[in-house]
Amino acid sequence: MRTLAVLSDALEAKDSYTAAHAREVADLSVRTAGALGVGGDDLRTLRYGALLHDIGKIAIRSEILHKPGPLTDDEYEEIKEHTIVGAKMLERIPYFADVHPLVRSSHERWDGAGYPDELAFEEIPLGARVIAACDAFHAMTSDRPYRAAMDRAEAIAELRRCSGSQFDPSVIDALIGLLDATPRAPREAAAAR
């Protein structure tokens, strides 16, 4: 837990959005995985993977992380390295032996068009598939330097549209079921009026 706290503090120092985003993604990932029947040690591993899925962004230049416009091809290639960097950092910590594969695979796509290894379908660890979907939902519904947040309904529609290509359909079904059963936050409810 001390190691996790130190890594989280380092990420917070580098990019406060990424650190807050990781906490939100972890909470949503645990709830989604629970709806899929994941429990026990696997759920704990998933929580750590979600908390640390962006830890490799410590190695990414701040001007790229905070860029207000689209990334160039070279910048996008640099940002894609964060999954490899994060996994390599965690490989050196024996306690995170089951966590680093989730971090490495958190940007893989169901259809094999993701990164860094172009894994597809069940080749992608279930935890990484859950993190990918929850990460996307949270990113879509958050204000970013390069775009305003989508509303919840738009983000859910995008998850549905990408189910079966970018995302595992069973994970999307669980996540949307959870979102449909969760009341909107006060800010979301006010924006929807």
PDB file of C-alpha atoms in Angstrom:
ATOM      1  CA  MET A   1       0.000   0.000   0.000  1.00  0.00           C
ATOM      2  CA  ARG A   2       2.928   2.344   0.679  1.00  0.00           C
ATOM      3  CA  THR A   3       4.262   1.693  -2.822  1.00  0.00           C
ATOM      4  CA  LEU A   4       0.827   2.375  -4.303  1.00  0.00           C
ATOM      5  CA  ALA A   5       0.576   5.622  -2.316  1.00  0.00           C
ATOM      6  CA  VAL A   6       4.031   6.783  -3.479  1.00  0.00           C
ATOM      7  CA  LEU A   7       3.233   6.002  -7.127  1.00  0.00           C
ATOM      8  CA  SER A   8      -0.116   7.789  -6.834  1.00  0.00           C
ATOM      9  CA  ASP A   9       1.577  10.821  -5.261  1.00  0.00           C
ATOM     10  CA  ALA A  10       4.141  10.899  -8.091  1.00  0.00           C
ATOM     11  CA  LEU A  11       1.363  10.827 -10.665  1.00  0.00           C
ATOM     12  CA  GLU A  12      -0.549  13.552  -8.808  1.00  0.00           C
ATOM     13  CA  ALA A  13       2.577  15.739  -8.826  1.00  0.00           C
ATOM     14  CA  LYS A  14       2.965  15.231 -12.587  1.00  0.00           C
ATOM     15  CA  ASP A  15      -0.693  15.648 -13.591  1.00  0.00           C
ATOM     16  CA  SER A  16      -3.527  16.188 -11.116  1.00  0.00           C
ATOM     17  CA  TYR A  17      -6.199  15.322 -13.721  1.00  0.00           C
ATOM     18  CA  THR A  18      -4.621  11.926 -14.417  1.00  0.00           C
ATOM     19  CA  ALA A  19      -4.442  11.087 -10.708  1.00  0.00           C
ATOM     20  CA  ALA A  20      -8.093  12.042 -10.057  1.00  0.00           C
ATOM     21  CA  HIS A  21      -9.123  10.251 -13.265  1.00  0.00           C
ATOM     22  CA  ALA A  22      -7.366   7.072 -12.074  1.00  0.00           C
ATOM     23  CA  ARG A  23      -9.315   7.069  -8.796  1.00  0.00           C
ATOM     24  CA  GLU A  24     -12.648   7.499 -10.611  1.00  0.00           C
ATOM     25  CA  VAL A  25     -11.768   4.808 -13.161  1.00  0.00           C
ATOM     26  CA  ALA A  26     -10.769   2.441 -10.349  1.00  0.00           C
ATOM     27  CA  ASP A  27     -14.090   2.884  -8.537  1.00  0.00           C
ATOM     28  CA  LEU A  28     -16.127   2.382 -11.720  1.00  0.00           C
ATOM     29  CA  SER A  29     -13.956  -0.581 -12.790  1.00  0.00           C
ATOM     30  CA  VAL A  30     -14.445  -2.379  -9.487  1.00  0.00           C
ATOM     31  CA  ARG A  31     -18.211  -1.908  -9.672  1.00  0.00           C
ATOM     32  CA  THR A  32     -18.322  -3.054 -13.304  1.00  0.00           C
ATOM     33  CA  ALA A  33     -16.131  -6.096 -12.640  1.00  0.00           C
ATOM     34  CA  GLY A  34     -18.310  -6.958  -9.645  1.00  0.00           C
ATOM     35  CA  ALA A  35     -21.340  -6.941 -11.953  1.00  0.00           C
ATOM     36  CA  LEU A  36     -19.444  -9.421 -14.152  1.00  0.00           C
ATOM     37  CA  GLY A  37     -18.906 -11.720 -11.159  1.00  0.00           C
ATOM     38  CA  VAL A  38     -15.260 -10.851 -10.464  1.00  0.00           C
ATOM     39  CA  GLY A  39     -14.382 -11.026  -6.783  1.00  0.00           C
ATOM     40  CA  GLY A  40     -11.707 -11.636  -4.184  1.00  0.00           C
ATOM     41  CA  ASP A  41      -8.063 -11.258  -5.187  1.00  0.00           C
ATOM     42  CA  ASP A  42      -9.006 -10.636  -8.817  1.00  0.00           C
ATOM     43  CA  LEU A  43     -11.058  -7.620  -7.796  1.00  0.00           C
ATOM     44  CA  ARG A  44      -8.188  -6.243  -5.695  1.00  0.00           C
ATOM     45  CA  THR A  45      -5.776  -6.751  -8.620  1.00  0.00           C
ATOM     46  CA  LEU A  46      -8.226  -4.957 -10.908  1.00  0.00           C
ATOM     47  CA  ARG A  47      -8.474  -2.009  -8.487  1.00  0.00           C
ATOM     48  CA  TYR A  48      -4.684  -1.653  -8.407  1.00  0.00           C
ATOM     49  CA  GLY A  49      -4.483  -1.981 -12.189  1.00  0.00           C
ATOM     50  CA  ALA A  50      -7.101   0.724 -12.642  1.00  0.00           C
ATOM     51  CA  LEU A  51      -5.421   3.025 -10.128  1.00  0.00           C
ATOM     52  CA  LEU A  52      -2.109   2.574 -11.932  1.00  0.00           C
ATOM     53  CA  HIS A  53      -3.261   2.244 -15.559  1.00  0.00           C
ATOM     54  CA  ASP A  54      -1.817   5.662 -16.452  1.00  0.00           C
ATOM     55  CA  ILE A  55       1.254   5.570 -14.185  1.00  0.00           C
ATOM     56  CA  GLY A  56       3.528   5.507 -17.231  1.00  0.00           C
ATOM     57  CA  LYS A  57       2.378   9.043 -18.059  1.00  0.00           C
ATOM     58  CA  ILE A  58       4.989  10.137 -15.537  1.00  0.00           C
ATOM     59  CA  ALA A  59       7.444   9.656 -18.428  1.00  0.00           C
ATOM     60  CA  ILE A  60       5.389  11.677 -20.953  1.00  0.00           C
ATOM     61  CA  ARG A  61       6.233  15.329 -21.542  1.00  0.00           C
ATOM     62  CA  SER A  62       3.788  17.674 -19.778  1.00  0.00           C
ATOM     63  CA  GLU A  63       3.266  19.737 -22.916  1.00  0.00           C
ATOM     64  CA  ILE A  64       1.825  16.632 -24.583  1.00  0.00           C
ATOM     65  CA  LEU A  65      -0.376  15.715 -21.601  1.00  0.00           C
ATOM     66  CA  HIS A  66      -1.799  19.242 -21.459  1.00  0.00           C
ATOM     67  CA  LYS A  67      -1.871  20.067 -25.160  1.00  0.00           C
ATOM     68  CA  PRO A  68      -5.056  22.017 -25.962  1.00  0.00           C
ATOM     69  CA  GLY A  69      -5.371  20.666 -29.504  1.00  0.00           C
ATOM     70  CA  PRO A  70      -4.995  17.396 -31.406  1.00  0.00           C
ATOM     71  CA  LEU A  71      -1.768  15.442 -31.045  1.00  0.00           C
ATOM     72  CA  THR A  72       0.579  15.066 -33.988  1.00  0.00           C
ATOM     73  CA  ASP A  73       1.377  11.516 -35.131  1.00  0.00           C
ATOM     74  CA  ASP A  74       4.733  11.679 -33.304  1.00  0.00           C
ATOM     75  CA  GLU A  75       3.095  12.949 -30.107  1.00  0.00           C
ATOM     76  CA  TYR A  76       0.498  10.187 -30.284  1.00  0.00           C
ATOM     77  CA  GLU A  77       3.255   7.586 -30.677  1.00  0.00           C
ATOM     78  CA  GLU A  78       4.957   9.058 -27.601  1.00  0.00           C
ATOM     79  CA  ILE A  79       1.785   8.957 -25.513  1.00  0.00           C
ATOM     80  CA  LYS A  80       1.169   5.331 -26.520  1.00  0.00           C
ATOM     81  CA  GLU A  81       4.446   4.441 -24.762  1.00  0.00           C
ATOM     82  CA  HIS A  82       2.874   5.099 -21.350  1.00  0.00           C
ATOM     83  CA  THR A  83       1.403   1.588 -21.170  1.00  0.00           C
ATOM     84  CA  ILE A  84       4.806  -0.017 -21.719  1.00  0.00           C
ATOM     85  CA  VAL A  85       6.577   2.370 -19.351  1.00  0.00           C
ATOM     86  CA  GLY A  86       3.958   1.796 -16.648  1.00  0.00           C
ATOM     87  CA  ALA A  87       4.120  -1.988 -16.985  1.00  0.00           C
ATOM     88  CA  LYS A  88       7.934  -1.938 -16.820  1.00  0.00           C
ATOM     89  CA  MET A  89       7.832   0.187 -13.670  1.00  0.00           C
ATOM     90  CA  LEU A  90       5.458  -2.269 -12.000  1.00  0.00           C
ATOM     91  CA  GLU A  91       7.307  -5.404 -13.182  1.00  0.00           C
ATOM     92  CA  ARG A  92      10.052  -4.512 -10.720  1.00  0.00           C
ATOM     93  CA  ILE A  93       7.641  -4.731  -7.766  1.00  0.00           C
ATOM     94  CA  PRO A  94       6.862  -8.390  -6.971  1.00  0.00           C
ATOM     95  CA  TYR A  95       3.555  -7.519  -5.294  1.00  0.00           C
ATOM     96  CA  PHE A  96       2.293  -6.107  -8.617  1.00  0.00           C
ATOM     97  CA  ALA A  97       3.065  -9.231 -10.666  1.00  0.00           C
ATOM     98  CA  ASP A  98      -0.622  -9.616 -11.584  1.00  0.00           C
ATOM     99  CA  VAL A  99      -1.164  -5.876 -12.003  1.00  0.00           C
ATOM    100  CA  HIS A 100       1.367  -4.924 -14.677  1.00  0.00           C
ATOM    101  CA  PRO A 101      -0.314  -7.006 -17.427  1.00  0.00           C
ATOM    102  CA  LEU A 102      -3.508  -4.999 -16.827  1.00  0.00           C
ATOM    103  CA  VAL A 103      -1.591  -1.725 -17.095  1.00  0.00           C
ATOM    104  CA  ARG A 104       0.156  -2.836 -20.291  1.00  0.00           C
ATOM    105  CA  SER A 105      -3.101  -3.982 -21.908  1.00  0.00           C
ATOM    106  CA  SER A 106      -5.407  -1.161 -20.769  1.00  0.00           C
ATOM    107  CA  HIS A 107      -5.421   0.419 -24.254  1.00  0.00           C
ATOM    108  CA  GLU A 108      -5.883  -2.754 -26.252  1.00  0.00           C
ATOM    109  CA  ARG A 109      -9.070  -2.997 -28.317  1.00  0.00           C
ATOM    110  CA  TRP A 110     -11.504  -5.897 -28.594  1.00  0.00           C
ATOM    111  CA  ASP A 111     -10.946  -5.947 -32.379  1.00  0.00           C
ATOM    112  CA  GLY A 112      -7.130  -6.060 -32.107  1.00  0.00           C
ATOM    113  CA  ALA A 113      -6.519  -2.484 -33.267  1.00  0.00           C
ATOM    114  CA  GLY A 114      -5.257  -1.222 -29.893  1.00  0.00           C
ATOM    115  CA  TYR A 115      -1.790  -0.868 -28.420  1.00  0.00           C
ATOM    116  CA  PRO A 116       0.900  -1.832 -27.532  1.00  0.00           C
ATOM    117  CA  ASP A 117       0.549  -5.505 -28.531  1.00  0.00           C
ATOM    118  CA  GLU A 118      -2.551  -5.503 -30.774  1.00  0.00           C
ATOM    119  CA  LEU A 119      -4.189  -8.197 -28.642  1.00  0.00           C
ATOM    120  CA  ALA A 120      -7.793  -9.111 -29.451  1.00  0.00           C
ATOM    121  CA  PHE A 121     -10.807 -10.663 -27.736  1.00  0.00           C
ATOM    122  CA  GLU A 122      -9.959 -12.900 -24.760  1.00  0.00           C
ATOM    123  CA  GLU A 123      -6.211 -12.440 -25.345  1.00  0.00           C
ATOM    124  CA  ILE A 124      -6.767  -9.176 -23.484  1.00  0.00           C
ATOM    125  CA  PRO A 125      -7.013  -9.793 -19.725  1.00  0.00           C
ATOM    126  CA  LEU A 126     -10.578  -9.247 -18.479  1.00  0.00           C
ATOM    127  CA  GLY A 127      -9.368  -6.625 -16.013  1.00  0.00           C
ATOM    128  CA  ALA A 128      -7.779  -4.626 -18.837  1.00  0.00           C
ATOM    129  CA  ARG A 129     -11.006  -4.848 -20.865  1.00  0.00           C
ATOM    130  CA  VAL A 130     -12.950  -3.456 -17.902  1.00  0.00           C
ATOM    131  CA  ILE A 131     -10.401  -0.688 -17.312  1.00  0.00           C
ATOM    132  CA  ALA A 132     -10.474   0.289 -21.011  1.00  0.00           C
ATOM    133  CA  ALA A 133     -14.249   0.756 -21.017  1.00  0.00           C
ATOM    134  CA  CYS A 134     -14.387   2.611 -17.699  1.00  0.00           C
ATOM    135  CA  ASP A 135     -11.405   4.753 -18.701  1.00  0.00           C
ATOM    136  CA  ALA A 136     -13.141   5.730 -21.949  1.00  0.00           C
ATOM    137  CA  PHE A 137     -16.416   6.586 -20.195  1.00  0.00           C
ATOM    138  CA  HIS A 138     -14.694   8.744 -17.602  1.00  0.00           C
ATOM    139  CA  ALA A 139     -12.531  10.469 -20.226  1.00  0.00           C
ATOM    140  CA  MET A 140     -15.569  11.223 -22.396  1.00  0.00           C
ATOM    141  CA  THR A 141     -17.514  12.715 -19.480  1.00  0.00           C
ATOM    142  CA  SER A 142     -14.618  14.890 -18.237  1.00  0.00           C
ATOM    143  CA  ASP A 143     -13.519  18.296 -19.442  1.00  0.00           C
ATOM    144  CA  ARG A 144     -10.118  18.069 -21.106  1.00  0.00           C
ATOM    145  CA  PRO A 145      -7.798  20.798 -22.413  1.00  0.00           C
ATOM    146  CA  TYR A 146      -8.713  19.856 -25.993  1.00  0.00           C
ATOM    147  CA  ARG A 147     -12.515  19.425 -25.624  1.00  0.00           C
ATOM    148  CA  ALA A 148     -15.506  19.860 -23.323  1.00  0.00           C
ATOM    149  CA  ALA A 149     -17.085  16.877 -21.590  1.00  0.00           C
ATOM    150  CA  MET A 150     -19.818  14.897 -23.319  1.00  0.00           C
ATOM    151  CA  ASP A 151     -23.010  14.457 -21.405  1.00  0.00           C
ATOM    152  CA  ARG A 152     -23.704  11.041 -19.930  1.00  0.00           C
ATOM    153  CA  ALA A 153     -26.249  10.002 -22.581  1.00  0.00           C
ATOM    154  CA  GLU A 154     -23.819  10.845 -25.413  1.00  0.00           C
ATOM    155  CA  ALA A 155     -21.037   8.899 -23.714  1.00  0.00           C
ATOM    156  CA  ILE A 156     -23.286   5.863 -23.221  1.00  0.00           C
ATOM    157  CA  ALA A 157     -24.316   6.052 -26.888  1.00  0.00           C
ATOM    158  CA  GLU A 158     -20.616   6.098 -27.855  1.00  0.00           C
ATOM    159  CA  LEU A 159     -19.920   3.054 -25.661  1.00  0.00           C
ATOM    160  CA  ARG A 160     -22.773   1.221 -27.396  1.00  0.00           C
ATOM    161  CA  ARG A 161     -21.503   2.271 -30.828  1.00  0.00           C
ATOM    162  CA  CYS A 162     -18.003   0.939 -30.043  1.00  0.00           C
ATOM    163  CA  SER A 163     -19.205  -2.291 -28.396  1.00  0.00           C
ATOM    164  CA  GLY A 164     -17.818  -5.214 -30.366  1.00  0.00           C
ATOM    165  CA  SER A 165     -15.072  -3.158 -32.011  1.00  0.00           C
ATOM    166  CA  GLN A 166     -13.206  -1.135 -29.402  1.00  0.00           C
ATOM    167  CA  PHE A 167     -14.800  -2.746 -26.347  1.00  0.00           C
ATOM    168  CA  ASP A 168     -15.812  -6.211 -25.129  1.00  0.00           C
ATOM    169  CA  PRO A 169     -19.618  -6.325 -25.504  1.00  0.00           C
ATOM    170  CA  SER A 170     -20.118  -8.112 -22.173  1.00  0.00           C
ATOM    171  CA  VAL A 171     -18.133  -5.409 -20.366  1.00  0.00           C
ATOM    172  CA  ILE A 172     -20.144  -2.663 -22.078  1.00  0.00           C
ATOM    173  CA  ASP A 173     -23.414  -4.378 -21.119  1.00  0.00           C
ATOM    174  CA  ALA A 174     -22.285  -4.544 -17.477  1.00  0.00           C
ATOM    175  CA  LEU A 175     -21.015  -0.962 -17.445  1.00  0.00           C
ATOM    176  CA  ILE A 176     -24.134   0.496 -19.080  1.00  0.00           C
ATOM    177  CA  GLY A 177     -26.344  -1.539 -16.742  1.00  0.00           C
ATOM    178  CA  LEU A 178     -24.455  -0.082 -13.825  1.00  0.00           C
ATOM    179  CA  LEU A 179     -24.646   3.465 -15.221  1.00  0.00           C
ATOM    180  CA  ASP A 180     -28.382   3.117 -15.894  1.00  0.00           C
ATOM    181  CA  ALA A 181     -28.892   2.022 -12.279  1.00  0.00           C
ATOM    182  CA  THR A 182     -26.765   4.864 -10.865  1.00  0.00           C
ATOM    183  CA  PRO A 183     -28.392   8.239 -10.262  1.00  0.00           C
ATOM    184  CA  ARG A 184     -26.757  11.165 -12.018  1.00  0.00           C
ATOM    185  CA  ALA A 185     -24.415  13.359 -10.032  1.00  0.00           C
ATOM    186  CA  PRO A 186     -25.989  16.741  -9.124  1.00  0.00           C
ATOM    187  CA  ARG A 187     -23.855  18.526 -11.755  1.00  0.00           C
ATOM    188  CA  GLU A 188     -25.007  16.061 -14.455  1.00  0.00           C
ATOM    189  CA  ALA A 189     -28.672  16.399 -13.464  1.00  0.00           C
ATOM    190  CA  ALA A 190     -28.494  20.187 -13.606  1.00  0.00           C
ATOM    191  CA  ALA A 191     -26.778  20.119 -17.011  1.00  0.00           C
ATOM    192  CA  ALA A 192     -29.449  17.790 -18.381  1.00  0.00           C
ATOM    193  CA  ARG A 193     -32.260  20.266 -17.569  1.00  0.00           C
TER     194      ARG A 193
END
